[in-house]
mmCIF file of C-alpha atoms in Angstrom:
data_model
loop_
_atom_site.group_PDB
_atom_site.id
_atom_site.type_symbol
_atom_site.label_atom_id
_atom_site.label_comp_id
_atom_site.label_asym_id
_atom_site.label_seq_id
_atom_site.Cartn_x
_atom_site.Cartn_y
_atom_site.Cartn_z
ATOM 1 C CA UNK A 1 0.000 0.000 0.000
ATOM 2 C CA UNK A 2 1.336 3.451 -0.901
ATOM 3 C CA UNK A 3 2.459 5.972 1.705
ATOM 4 C CA UNK A 4 -0.348 8.344 0.682
ATOM 5 C CA UNK A 5 -2.838 5.490 1.067
ATOM 6 C CA UNK A 6 -1.588 4.689 4.575
ATOM 7 C CA UNK A 7 -1.798 8.368 5.585
ATOM 8 C CA UNK A 8 -5.412 8.603 4.364
ATOM 9 C CA UNK A 9 -6.346 5.405 6.245
ATOM 10 C CA UNK A 10 -4.568 6.643 9.385
ATOM 11 C CA UNK A 11 -6.583 9.883 9.222
ATOM 12 C CA UNK A 12 -9.755 7.806 8.910
ATOM 13 C CA UNK A 13 -8.949 5.869 12.093
ATOM 14 C CA UNK A 14 -8.315 9.138 13.938
ATOM 15 C CA UNK A 15 -11.749 10.491 12.931
ATOM 16 C CA UNK A 16 -13.604 7.196 13.460
ATOM 17 C CA UNK A 17 -16.596 5.884 11.485
ATOM 18 C CA UNK A 18 -18.109 9.255 10.639
ATOM 19 C CA UNK A 19 -20.878 9.913 8.142
ATOM 20 C CA UNK A 20 -19.772 11.277 4.782
ATOM 21 C CA UNK A 21 -21.630 14.110 3.071
ATOM 22 C CA UNK A 22 -23.338 13.600 -0.280
ATOM 23 C CA UNK A 23 -24.191 16.014 -3.052
ATOM 24 C CA UNK A 24 -26.628 15.546 -5.911
ATOM 25 C CA UNK A 25 -25.179 15.277 -9.419
ATOM 26 C CA UNK A 26 -25.901 13.908 -12.891
ATOM 27 C CA UNK A 27 -23.400 11.694 -14.714
ATOM 28 C CA UNK A 28 -23.295 9.724 -17.978
ATOM 29 C CA UNK A 29 -23.051 5.956 -17.517
ATOM 30 C CA UNK A 30 -19.763 5.654 -19.384
ATOM 31 C CA UNK A 31 -17.917 7.905 -16.905
ATOM 32 C CA UNK A 32 -18.686 5.700 -13.903
ATOM 33 C CA UNK A 33 -16.108 3.003 -13.110
ATOM 34 C CA UNK A 34 -17.429 -0.251 -11.594
ATOM 35 C CA UNK A 35 -14.988 -2.174 -9.386
ATOM 36 C CA UNK A 36 -15.389 -5.268 -7.137
ATOM 37 C CA UNK A 37 -17.859 -4.914 -4.257
ATOM 38 C CA UNK A 38 -19.259 -7.163 -1.496
ATOM 39 C CA UNK A 39 -22.169 -8.258 -3.716
ATOM 40 C CA UNK A 40 -21.289 -10.935 -6.282
ATOM 41 C CA UNK A 41 -24.817 -12.085 -7.180
ATOM 42 C CA UNK A 42 -27.080 -9.818 -9.239
ATOM 43 C CA UNK A 43 -30.634 -11.070 -9.712
ATOM 44 C CA UNK A 44 -33.714 -9.713 -11.511
ATOM 45 C CA UNK A 45 -31.744 -7.126 -13.509
ATOM 46 C CA UNK A 46 -34.256 -7.153 -16.379
ATOM 47 C CA UNK A 47 -37.243 -6.767 -14.021
ATOM 48 C CA UNK A 48 -35.534 -3.879 -12.220
ATOM 49 C CA UNK A 49 -34.669 -2.237 -15.564
ATOM 50 C CA UNK A 50 -38.327 -2.324 -16.640
ATOM 51 C CA UNK A 51 -39.366 -0.882 -13.265
ATOM 52 C CA UNK A 52 -36.835 1.956 -13.615
ATOM 53 C CA UNK A 53 -38.064 2.654 -17.169
ATOM 54 C CA UNK A 54 -41.662 3.010 -15.975
ATOM 55 C CA UNK A 55 -41.113 4.762 -12.622
ATOM 56 C CA UNK A 56 -37.678 6.324 -12.829
ATOM 57 C CA UNK A 57 -34.775 5.704 -10.463
ATOM 58 C CA UNK A 58 -36.220 6.430 -7.031
ATOM 59 C CA UNK A 59 -32.935 5.847 -5.190
ATOM 60 C CA UNK A 60 -29.875 7.300 -6.960
ATOM 61 C CA UNK A 61 -26.689 5.234 -6.976
ATOM 62 C CA UNK A 62 -23.805 6.394 -4.794
ATOM 63 C CA UNK A 63 -20.615 7.404 -6.596
ATOM 64 C CA UNK A 64 -17.233 8.554 -5.293
ATOM 65 C CA UNK A 65 -15.490 11.465 -7.001
ATOM 66 C CA UNK A 66 -11.798 10.815 -6.370
ATOM 67 C CA UNK A 67 -8.749 12.900 -7.042
ATOM 68 C CA UNK A 68 -5.834 10.822 -8.305
ATOM 69 C CA UNK A 69 -4.326 10.623 -4.786
ATOM 70 C CA UNK A 70 -7.566 9.389 -3.192
ATOM 71 C CA UNK A 71 -8.288 7.059 -6.110
ATOM 72 C CA UNK A 72 -4.879 5.399 -5.735
ATOM 73 C CA UNK A 73 -5.509 4.955 -1.998
ATOM 74 C CA UNK A 74 -8.934 3.402 -2.691
ATOM 75 C CA UNK A 75 -7.533 1.043 -5.343
ATOM 76 C CA UNK A 76 -4.698 0.014 -3.060
ATOM 77 C CA UNK A 77 -7.219 -0.840 -0.336
ATOM 78 C CA UNK A 78 -9.588 -2.879 -2.520
ATOM 79 C CA UNK A 79 -6.637 -4.661 -4.122
ATOM 80 C CA UNK A 80 -5.657 -5.809 -0.624
ATOM 81 C CA UNK A 81 -9.257 -6.696 0.192
ATOM 82 C CA UNK A 82 -10.237 -8.571 -2.993
ATOM 83 C CA UNK A 83 -6.780 -9.791 -4.062
ATOM 84 C CA UNK A 84 -7.029 -7.747 -7.263
ATOM 85 C CA UNK A 85 -4.511 -5.547 -9.117
ATOM 86 C CA UNK A 86 -6.334 -2.471 -10.430
ATOM 87 C CA UNK A 87 -4.290 0.572 -11.388
ATOM 88 C CA UNK A 88 -5.499 4.142 -11.608
ATOM 89 C CA UNK A 89 -4.483 4.421 -15.267
ATOM 90 C CA UNK A 90 -6.949 1.636 -16.162
ATOM 91 C CA UNK A 91 -9.909 3.756 -15.073
ATOM 92 C CA UNK A 92 -12.019 6.189 -17.070
ATOM 93 C CA UNK A 93 -11.571 9.769 -15.879
ATOM 94 C CA UNK A 94 -12.545 13.296 -16.798
ATOM 95 C CA UNK A 95 -10.813 16.618 -16.278
ATOM 96 C CA UNK A 96 -12.357 19.091 -13.893
ATOM 97 C CA UNK A 97 -10.724 22.432 -12.958
ATOM 98 C CA UNK A 98 -7.446 21.159 -14.402
ATOM 99 C CA UNK A 99 -7.388 17.991 -12.260
ATOM 100 C CA UNK A 100 -8.442 14.513 -13.303
ATOM 101 C CA UNK A 101 -11.549 13.229 -11.522
ATOM 102 C CA UNK A 102 -12.257 9.502 -11.213
ATOM 103 C CA UNK A 103 -15.878 8.493 -10.656
ATOM 104 C CA UNK A 104 -16.228 5.093 -8.946
ATOM 105 C CA UNK A 105 -19.513 3.340 -8.148
ATOM 106 C CA UNK A 106 -19.802 2.666 -4.409
ATOM 107 C CA UNK A 107 -23.383 1.443 -3.959
ATOM 108 C CA UNK A 108 -26.303 0.545 -6.209
ATOM 109 C CA UNK A 109 -24.669 -1.830 -8.692
ATOM 110 C CA UNK A 110 -27.973 -3.647 -9.394
ATOM 111 C CA UNK A 111 -29.575 -0.338 -10.344
ATOM 112 C CA UNK A 112 -26.514 0.646 -12.374
ATOM 113 C CA UNK A 113 -26.514 -2.667 -14.282
ATOM 114 C CA UNK A 114 -30.228 -2.243 -14.949
ATOM 115 C CA UNK A 115 -29.563 1.206 -16.435
ATOM 116 C CA UNK A 116 -26.822 -0.294 -18.611
ATOM 117 C CA UNK A 117 -29.299 -2.928 -19.835
ATOM 118 C CA UNK A 118 -31.827 -0.211 -20.671
ATOM 119 C CA UNK A 119 -29.132 1.688 -22.551
ATOM 120 C CA UNK A 120 -28.076 -1.315 -24.638
ATOM 121 C CA UNK A 121 -31.396 -3.085 -25.173
ATOM 122 C CA UNK A 122 -34.234 -0.671 -24.440
ATOM 123 C CA UNK A 123 -37.410 -1.403 -22.462
ATOM 124 C CA UNK A 124 -40.195 -3.745 -23.579
ATOM 125 C CA UNK A 125 -42.652 -0.891 -24.180
ATOM 126 C CA UNK A 126 -40.296 0.966 -26.553
ATOM 127 C CA UNK A 127 -39.334 -2.282 -28.281
ATOM 128 C CA UNK A 128 -43.013 -3.060 -28.813
ATOM 129 C CA UNK A 129 -43.791 0.392 -30.271
ATOM 130 C CA UNK A 130 -40.579 1.228 -32.136
ATOM 131 C CA UNK A 131 -38.867 -2.120 -32.622
ATOM 132 C CA UNK A 132 -35.093 -2.485 -32.052
ATOM 133 C CA UNK A 133 -33.333 0.883 -31.778
ATOM 134 C CA UNK A 134 -29.757 2.099 -31.565
ATOM 135 C CA UNK A 135 -28.205 1.800 -28.083
ATOM 136 C CA UNK A 136 -29.097 4.789 -25.930
ATOM 137 C CA UNK A 137 -32.223 5.912 -27.826
ATOM 138 C CA UNK A 138 -34.715 4.325 -25.389
ATOM 139 C CA UNK A 139 -32.502 5.290 -22.453
ATOM 140 C CA UNK A 140 -32.459 8.991 -23.392
ATOM 141 C CA UNK A 141 -36.227 8.838 -23.834
ATOM 142 C CA UNK A 142 -36.581 7.881 -20.149
ATOM 143 C CA UNK A 143 -33.583 9.820 -18.783
ATOM 144 C CA UNK A 144 -34.105 13.177 -20.426
ATOM 145 C CA UNK A 145 -31.264 14.960 -18.640
ATOM 146 C CA UNK A 146 -28.962 14.437 -21.680
ATOM 147 C CA UNK A 147 -29.113 10.698 -21.014
ATOM 148 C CA UNK A 148 -27.409 11.080 -17.641
ATOM 149 C CA UNK A 149 -28.453 9.413 -14.381
ATOM 150 C CA UNK A 150 -28.848 11.074 -11.024
ATOM 151 C CA UNK A 151 -26.211 10.098 -8.455
ATOM 152 C CA UNK A 152 -25.321 10.896 -4.874
ATOM 153 C CA UNK A 153 -21.725 12.059 -5.022
ATOM 154 C CA UNK A 154 -19.072 11.623 -2.308
ATOM 155 C CA UNK A 155 -16.012 13.782 -2.952
ATOM 156 C CA UNK A 156 -12.705 12.222 -1.841
ATOM 157 C CA UNK A 157 -14.290 9.856 0.654
ATOM 158 C CA UNK A 158 -11.544 7.925 2.547
ATOM 159 C CA UNK A 159 -11.120 4.365 1.192
ATOM 160 C CA UNK A 160 -12.252 2.537 4.336
ATOM 161 C CA UNK A 161 -15.230 4.878 4.721
ATOM 162 C CA UNK A 162 -16.150 4.056 1.103
ATOM 163 C CA UNK A 163 -15.881 0.321 1.760
ATOM 164 C CA UNK A 164 -17.891 0.545 4.982
ATOM 165 C CA UNK A 165 -20.555 2.429 3.021
ATOM 166 C CA UNK A 166 -20.665 -0.369 0.433
ATOM 167 C CA UNK A 167 -21.186 -2.964 3.150
ATOM 168 C CA UNK A 168 -23.979 -1.043 4.856
ATOM 169 C CA UNK A 169 -25.880 0.064 1.720
ATOM 170 C CA UNK A 170 -27.257 -3.332 0.605
ATOM 171 C CA UNK A 171 -30.812 -2.683 1.771
ATOM 172 C CA UNK A 172 -32.912 -2.970 -1.424
ATOM 173 C CA UNK A 173 -32.011 -6.624 -2.034
ATOM 174 C CA UNK A 174 -29.807 -8.308 0.537
ATOM 175 C CA UNK A 175 -26.503 -9.860 -0.459
ATOM 176 C CA UNK A 176 -26.530 -13.688 -0.160
ATOM 177 C CA UNK A 177 -25.429 -14.490 3.399
ATOM 178 C CA UNK A 178 -22.342 -16.493 2.391
ATOM 179 C CA UNK A 179 -21.117 -13.688 0.095
ATOM 180 C CA UNK A 180 -21.610 -11.092 2.807
ATOM 181 C CA UNK A 181 -19.870 -13.325 5.364
ATOM 182 C CA UNK A 182 -16.817 -13.740 3.142
ATOM 183 C CA UNK A 183 -16.672 -10.013 2.453
ATOM 184 C CA UNK A 184 -16.987 -9.151 6.160
ATOM 185 C CA UNK A 185 -14.265 -11.634 7.077
ATOM 186 C CA UNK A 186 -11.848 -10.275 4.461
ATOM 187 C CA UNK A 187 -12.469 -6.654 5.449
ATOM 188 C CA UNK A 188 -12.163 -7.384 9.171
ATOM 189 C CA UNK A 189 -8.827 -9.185 8.605
ATOM 190 C CA UNK A 190 -7.571 -6.263 6.515
ATOM 191 C CA UNK A 191 -8.468 -3.727 9.216
ATOM 192 C CA UNK A 192 -7.024 -5.839 12.033
ATOM 193 C CA UNK A 193 -3.810 -6.009 10.035
ATOM 194 C CA UNK A 194 -3.674 -2.214 10.102
ATOM 195 C CA UNK A 195 -5.005 -1.612 13.628
ATOM 196 C CA UNK A 196 -4.983 -4.509 16.102
ATOM 197 C CA UNK A 197 -7.085 -2.505 18.578
ATOM 198 C CA UNK A 198 -10.029 -2.239 16.139
ATOM 199 C CA UNK A 199 -12.703 -4.306 17.912
ATOM 200 C CA UNK A 200 -15.307 -6.573 16.385
ATOM 201 C CA UNK A 201 -18.046 -4.451 17.982
ATOM 202 C CA UNK A 202 -16.679 -1.259 16.407
ATOM 203 C CA UNK A 203 -16.339 -3.023 13.047
ATOM 204 C CA UNK A 204 -19.965 -4.216 13.250
ATOM 205 C CA UNK A 205 -21.121 -0.651 13.935
ATOM 206 C CA UNK A 206 -19.136 0.666 10.936
ATOM 207 C CA UNK A 207 -20.689 -1.833 8.506
ATOM 208 C CA UNK A 208 -24.184 -1.474 9.994
ATOM 209 C CA UNK A 209 -24.480 -5.022 11.356
ATOM 210 C CA UNK A 210 -24.977 -6.666 14.751
ATOM 211 C CA UNK A 211 -21.804 -8.031 16.391
ATOM 212 C CA UNK A 212 -23.411 -11.500 16.337
ATOM 213 C CA UNK A 213 -23.710 -11.259 12.536
ATOM 214 C CA UNK A 214 -19.971 -10.589 12.256
ATOM 215 C CA UNK A 215 -19.114 -13.378 14.717
ATOM 216 C CA UNK A 216 -21.221 -15.776 12.632
ATOM 217 C CA UNK A 217 -19.467 -14.573 9.471
ATOM 218 C CA UNK A 218 -16.084 -15.406 10.993
ATOM 219 C CA UNK A 219 -17.380 -18.820 12.103
ATOM 220 C CA UNK A 220 -18.686 -19.554 8.614
ATOM 221 C CA UNK A 221 -15.400 -18.603 6.951
ATOM 222 C CA UNK A 222 -13.560 -20.924 9.347
ATOM 223 C CA UNK A 223 -15.591 -23.971 8.236
ATOM 224 C CA UNK A 224 -14.152 -26.713 6.001
ATOM 225 C CA UNK A 225 -14.246 -25.804 2.308
ATOM 226 C CA UNK A 226 -16.793 -28.503 1.401
ATOM 227 C CA UNK A 227 -19.359 -27.043 3.827
ATOM 228 C CA UNK A 228 -18.909 -23.511 2.466
ATOM 229 C CA UNK A 229 -19.186 -24.818 -1.091
ATOM 230 C CA UNK A 230 -22.412 -26.663 -0.206
ATOM 231 C CA UNK A 231 -23.878 -23.296 0.854
ATOM 232 C CA UNK A 232 -22.604 -21.554 -2.294
ATOM 233 C CA UNK A 233 -24.251 -24.233 -4.457
ATOM 234 C CA UNK A 234 -27.521 -23.810 -2.580
ATOM 235 C CA UNK A 235 -27.473 -27.354 -1.200
ATOM 236 C CA UNK A 236 -27.786 -26.226 2.429
ATOM 237 C CA UNK A 237 -28.769 -22.948 4.068
ATOM 238 C CA UNK A 238 -26.249 -20.563 5.591
ATOM 239 C CA UNK A 239 -27.888 -21.124 8.987
ATOM 240 C CA UNK A 240 -27.445 -24.910 8.635
ATOM 241 C CA UNK A 241 -23.722 -24.322 8.033
ATOM 242 C CA UNK A 242 -23.515 -22.263 11.231
ATOM 243 C CA UNK A 243 -25.090 -25.167 13.122
ATOM 244 C CA UNK A 244 -22.489 -27.479 11.583
ATOM 245 C CA UNK A 245 -19.799 -25.170 12.980
ATOM 246 C CA UNK A 246 -20.907 -26.259 16.455
ATOM 247 C CA UNK A 247 -20.087 -29.844 15.472
ATOM 248 C CA UNK A 248 -16.726 -28.780 14.054
ATOM 249 C CA UNK A 249 -15.916 -27.126 17.386
ATOM 250 C CA UNK A 250 -16.642 -30.445 19.144
ATOM 251 C CA UNK A 251 -14.178 -32.327 16.949
ATOM 252 C CA UNK A 252 -16.560 -34.042 14.505
ATOM 253 C CA UNK A 253 -14.553 -35.210 11.474
ATOM 254 C CA UNK A 254 -15.100 -34.430 7.793
ATOM 255 C CA UNK A 255 -16.740 -37.753 6.874
ATOM 256 C CA UNK A 256 -19.308 -37.430 9.636
ATOM 257 C CA UNK A 257 -19.902 -33.772 8.769
ATOM 258 C CA UNK A 258 -20.709 -34.893 5.216
ATOM 259 C CA UNK A 259 -23.292 -37.256 6.664
ATOM 260 C CA UNK A 260 -24.821 -34.368 8.639
ATOM 261 C CA UNK A 261 -25.066 -32.370 5.396
ATOM 262 C CA UNK A 262 -26.737 -35.322 3.684
ATOM 263 C CA UNK A 263 -29.163 -35.643 6.571
ATOM 264 C CA UNK A 264 -30.029 -31.924 6.524
ATOM 265 C CA UNK A 265 -30.720 -32.071 2.781
ATOM 266 C CA UNK A 266 -32.707 -35.306 2.868
ATOM 267 C CA UNK A 267 -34.882 -34.208 5.792
ATOM 268 C CA UNK A 268 -35.200 -30.677 4.334
ATOM 269 C CA UNK A 269 -34.663 -29.276 7.825
ATOM 270 C CA UNK A 270 -35.400 -25.678 8.681
ATOM 271 C CA UNK A 271 -32.541 -23.974 10.525
ATOM 272 C CA UNK A 272 -34.549 -24.014 13.749
ATOM 273 C CA UNK A 273 -35.342 -27.727 13.464
ATOM 274 C CA UNK A 274 -31.728 -28.571 12.635
ATOM 275 C CA UNK A 275 -30.606 -26.513 15.637
ATOM 276 C CA UNK A 276 -32.722 -28.810 17.821
ATOM 277 C CA UNK A 277 -31.270 -31.942 16.223
ATOM 278 C CA UNK A 278 -27.709 -30.708 16.808
ATOM 279 C CA UNK A 279 -28.616 -29.733 20.381
ATOM 280 C CA UNK A 280 -29.912 -33.234 21.106
ATOM 281 C CA UNK A 281 -26.767 -34.788 19.674
ATOM 282 C CA UNK A 282 -24.407 -32.538 21.650
ATOM 283 C CA UNK A 283 -26.381 -33.108 24.838
ATOM 284 C CA UNK A 284 -25.987 -36.863 24.276
ATOM 285 C CA UNK A 285 -22.252 -36.394 23.831
ATOM 286 C CA UNK A 286 -22.057 -34.253 26.976
ATOM 287 C CA UNK A 287 -23.904 -36.877 29.021
ATOM 288 C CA UNK A 288 -21.552 -39.561 27.610
ATOM 289 C CA UNK A 289 -24.508 -41.491 26.149
ATOM 290 C CA UNK A 290 -22.881 -40.949 22.714
ATOM 291 C CA UNK A 291 -19.189 -41.044 21.866
ATOM 292 C CA UNK A 292 -18.107 -38.757 19.034
ATOM 293 C CA UNK A 293 -15.185 -41.113 18.361
ATOM 294 C CA UNK A 294 -17.031 -44.366 17.747
ATOM 295 C CA UNK A 295 -20.523 -43.228 16.728
ATOM 296 C CA UNK A 296 -20.046 -43.997 13.040
ATOM 297 C CA UNK A 297 -17.194 -46.487 13.152
ATOM 298 C CA UNK A 298 -19.098 -49.627 12.220
ATOM 299 C CA UNK A 299 -20.102 -50.551 8.681
ATOM 300 C CA UNK A 300 -23.532 -51.548 9.997
ATOM 301 C CA UNK A 301 -24.047 -48.040 11.372
ATOM 302 C CA UNK A 302 -23.038 -46.483 8.057
ATOM 303 C CA UNK A 303 -25.510 -48.665 6.173
ATOM 304 C CA UNK A 304 -28.249 -47.933 8.711
ATOM 305 C CA UNK A 305 -27.945 -44.169 8.365
ATOM 306 C CA UNK A 306 -27.852 -44.383 4.539
ATOM 307 C CA UNK A 307 -30.996 -46.531 4.610
ATOM 308 C CA UNK A 308 -32.674 -43.889 6.792
ATOM 309 C CA UNK A 309 -31.737 -41.174 4.325
ATOM 310 C CA UNK A 310 -33.052 -43.192 1.351
ATOM 311 C CA UNK A 311 -36.319 -43.831 3.181
ATOM 312 C CA UNK A 312 -36.661 -40.139 4.039
ATOM 313 C CA UNK A 313 -36.023 -39.072 0.434
ATOM 314 C CA UNK A 314 -38.563 -41.598 -0.872
ATOM 315 C CA UNK A 315 -41.223 -40.269 1.501
ATOM 316 C CA UNK A 316 -40.335 -36.662 0.629
ATOM 317 C CA UNK A 317 -40.562 -37.224 -3.138
ATOM 318 C CA UNK A 318 -43.967 -38.883 -2.863
ATOM 319 C CA UNK A 319 -45.249 -36.143 -0.545
ATOM 320 C CA UNK A 320 -44.078 -33.369 -2.909
ATOM 321 C CA UNK A 321 -45.568 -35.053 -5.979
ATOM 322 C CA UNK A 322 -48.961 -35.338 -4.276
ATOM 323 C CA UNK A 323 -48.693 -31.695 -3.172
ATOM 324 C CA UNK A 324 -48.017 -30.542 -6.764
ATOM 325 C CA UNK A 325 -50.907 -32.626 -8.082
ATOM 326 C CA UNK A 326 -53.256 -31.236 -5.415
ATOM 327 C CA UNK A 327 -52.204 -27.656 -6.182
ATOM 328 C CA UNK A 328 -52.912 -27.991 -9.913
ATOM 329 C CA UNK A 329 -56.288 -29.560 -9.179
ATOM 330 C CA UNK A 330 -57.149 -26.536 -7.002
ATOM 331 C CA UNK A 331 -56.005 -24.098 -9.716
ATOM 332 C CA UNK A 332 -58.036 -25.866 -12.402
ATOM 333 C CA UNK A 333 -61.110 -25.902 -10.176
ATOM 334 C CA UNK A 334 -60.809 -22.153 -9.514
ATOM 335 C CA UNK A 335 -60.403 -21.504 -13.255
ATOM 336 C CA UNK A 336 -63.491 -23.580 -14.063
ATOM 337 C CA UNK A 337 -65.492 -21.672 -11.437
ATOM 338 C CA UNK A 338 -64.354 -18.366 -12.955
ATOM 339 C CA UNK A 339 -62.812 -17.204 -9.678
ATOM 340 C CA UNK A 340 -59.384 -16.524 -11.163
ATOM 341 C CA UNK A 341 -58.292 -15.428 -14.616
ATOM 342 C CA UNK A 342 -55.170 -16.476 -16.483
ATOM 343 C CA UNK A 343 -52.347 -17.267 -14.059
ATOM 344 C CA UNK A 344 -49.523 -16.667 -16.513
ATOM 345 C CA UNK A 345 -47.265 -13.640 -16.118
ATOM 346 C CA UNK A 346 -43.629 -12.564 -16.455
ATOM 347 C CA UNK A 347 -42.767 -15.394 -14.042
ATOM 348 C CA UNK A 348 -45.180 -17.798 -15.707
ATOM 349 C CA UNK A 349 -45.718 -21.334 -14.358
ATOM 350 C CA UNK A 350 -45.275 -22.408 -17.985
ATOM 351 C CA UNK A 351 -41.560 -21.649 -17.642
ATOM 352 C CA UNK A 352 -41.351 -23.730 -14.505
ATOM 353 C CA UNK A 353 -43.222 -26.573 -16.190
ATOM 354 C CA UNK A 354 -40.723 -26.532 -19.052
ATOM 355 C CA UNK A 355 -37.840 -26.710 -16.594
ATOM 356 C CA UNK A 356 -39.512 -29.488 -14.632
ATOM 357 C CA UNK A 357 -40.238 -31.511 -17.771
ATOM 358 C CA UNK A 358 -36.661 -31.103 -18.981
ATOM 359 C CA UNK A 359 -35.280 -32.200 -15.593
ATOM 360 C CA UNK A 360 -37.527 -35.272 -15.523
ATOM 361 C CA UNK A 361 -36.581 -36.276 -19.060
ATOM 362 C CA UNK A 362 -32.840 -35.601 -18.997
ATOM 363 C CA UNK A 363 -31.858 -36.354 -15.388
ATOM 364 C CA UNK A 364 -34.464 -38.359 -13.513
ATOM 365 C CA UNK A 365 -35.690 -40.742 -16.220
ATOM 366 C CA UNK A 366 -32.193 -42.177 -16.920
ATOM 367 C CA UNK A 367 -31.844 -42.813 -13.182
ATOM 368 C CA UNK A 368 -35.226 -44.602 -13.032
ATOM 369 C CA UNK A 369 -34.242 -46.957 -15.870
ATOM 370 C CA UNK A 370 -32.256 -49.017 -13.368
ATOM 371 C CA UNK A 371 -35.331 -49.640 -11.208
ATOM 372 C CA UNK A 372 -38.520 -49.606 -13.302
ATOM 373 C CA UNK A 373 -39.790 -52.062 -15.961
ATOM 374 C CA UNK A 374 -39.132 -51.096 -19.592
ATOM 375 C CA UNK A 375 -42.866 -50.707 -20.269
ATOM 376 C CA UNK A 376 -43.136 -48.138 -17.467
ATOM 377 C CA UNK A 377 -40.086 -46.266 -18.780
ATOM 378 C CA UNK A 378 -41.576 -46.139 -22.303
ATOM 379 C CA UNK A 379 -44.885 -44.848 -20.932
ATOM 380 C CA UNK A 380 -43.192 -42.121 -18.882
ATOM 381 C CA UNK A 381 -40.947 -41.159 -21.807
ATOM 382 C CA UNK A 382 -43.938 -40.845 -24.162
ATOM 383 C CA UNK A 383 -45.799 -38.680 -21.631
ATOM 384 C CA UNK A 384 -42.803 -36.371 -21.174
ATOM 385 C CA UNK A 385 -42.304 -35.982 -24.941
ATOM 386 C CA UNK A 386 -45.972 -35.061 -25.370
ATOM 387 C CA UNK A 387 -45.736 -32.580 -22.490
ATOM 388 C CA UNK A 388 -42.660 -30.958 -24.062
ATOM 389 C CA UNK A 389 -44.428 -30.706 -27.424
ATOM 390 C CA UNK A 390 -47.466 -28.966 -25.900
ATOM 391 C CA UNK A 391 -45.304 -26.547 -23.889
ATOM 392 C CA UNK A 392 -43.138 -25.712 -26.921
ATOM 393 C CA UNK A 393 -46.245 -25.149 -29.078
ATOM 394 C CA UNK A 394 -47.546 -22.774 -26.382
ATOM 395 C CA UNK A 395 -44.257 -20.830 -26.439
ATOM 396 C CA UNK A 396 -44.442 -20.418 -30.251
ATOM 397 C CA UNK A 397 -48.091 -19.297 -30.149
ATOM 398 C CA UNK A 398 -47.269 -16.600 -27.566
#
């Protein structure tokens, strides 16, 4: 980190986590630099773009206006934080009063990406009326201030203050818990490397979180890689992983932790229910009714727990299939009675049906071939092909 960067950070620690002042401004999209932030997942960009086109941007994005000195300090800090290597000469800048100004997005990347989509593609209404247009035509129609967007500008905000702002500004759509945990852990380690006296409580206040949230983030990041990856893939909930950390702390090994993951998935436990299961297990260990060293040693025990999981999955599949069938029967009955109109929308069930049919045909049917008679497989295959044909015909007609 440069000497200037260290001096700016030192001044920040002297002042503490103070609020930075904003000023209203208008900027073209192509002058705003977008660099890594805590959020890595960006959902519903198209839906948000259409909402912005119809209603305008109700909450302006937050942008830093850096001098070269402050921009270098900010880049040096995020390079340490995200293990990146950005240089100031890579960024877009503009000249103001003889000095180069670097505009960097601090908060509102979902909104910014939605505006970029509007600029490149246009909104559905304009596409329907005017057909495809040159990039920017639809955008300037909705953003009439020379095609610029309104921003809240922070002039020469200290790098750590900018990063704290990024962490505390994710209020419109929360960052996935595992992404936020990783970002909190990396930032906390960076700050502790600069100032060992910086407490967890003070850090939590600066990023707008409860101390327990930060403690849980550190616990999550200390878990074995395979548990963290299971959360990232959506196989288990973040809260389930935190419960598993209690088992890690009691010395449960990797193989047995994998069984606990399998159990949580097969039983489809809520975090609260899984908390109770882990509590019961740890209480048994504490009372010496269960030994954590020999609980799963025998082959018979391994086969028993796998059989339990298979039985649970079988029951769960049958229960879900009956639930889906019952739901569709209710929908059809309401349609026949005239109590509801068409149920298809931007998030149409037709799309979900296509996905479900594709999954059954390409993934589940090949698996069933090892268990079901050939006549049953042919019957299921024919039904799925007919379902796909009907759904594809519906897509063409619409």
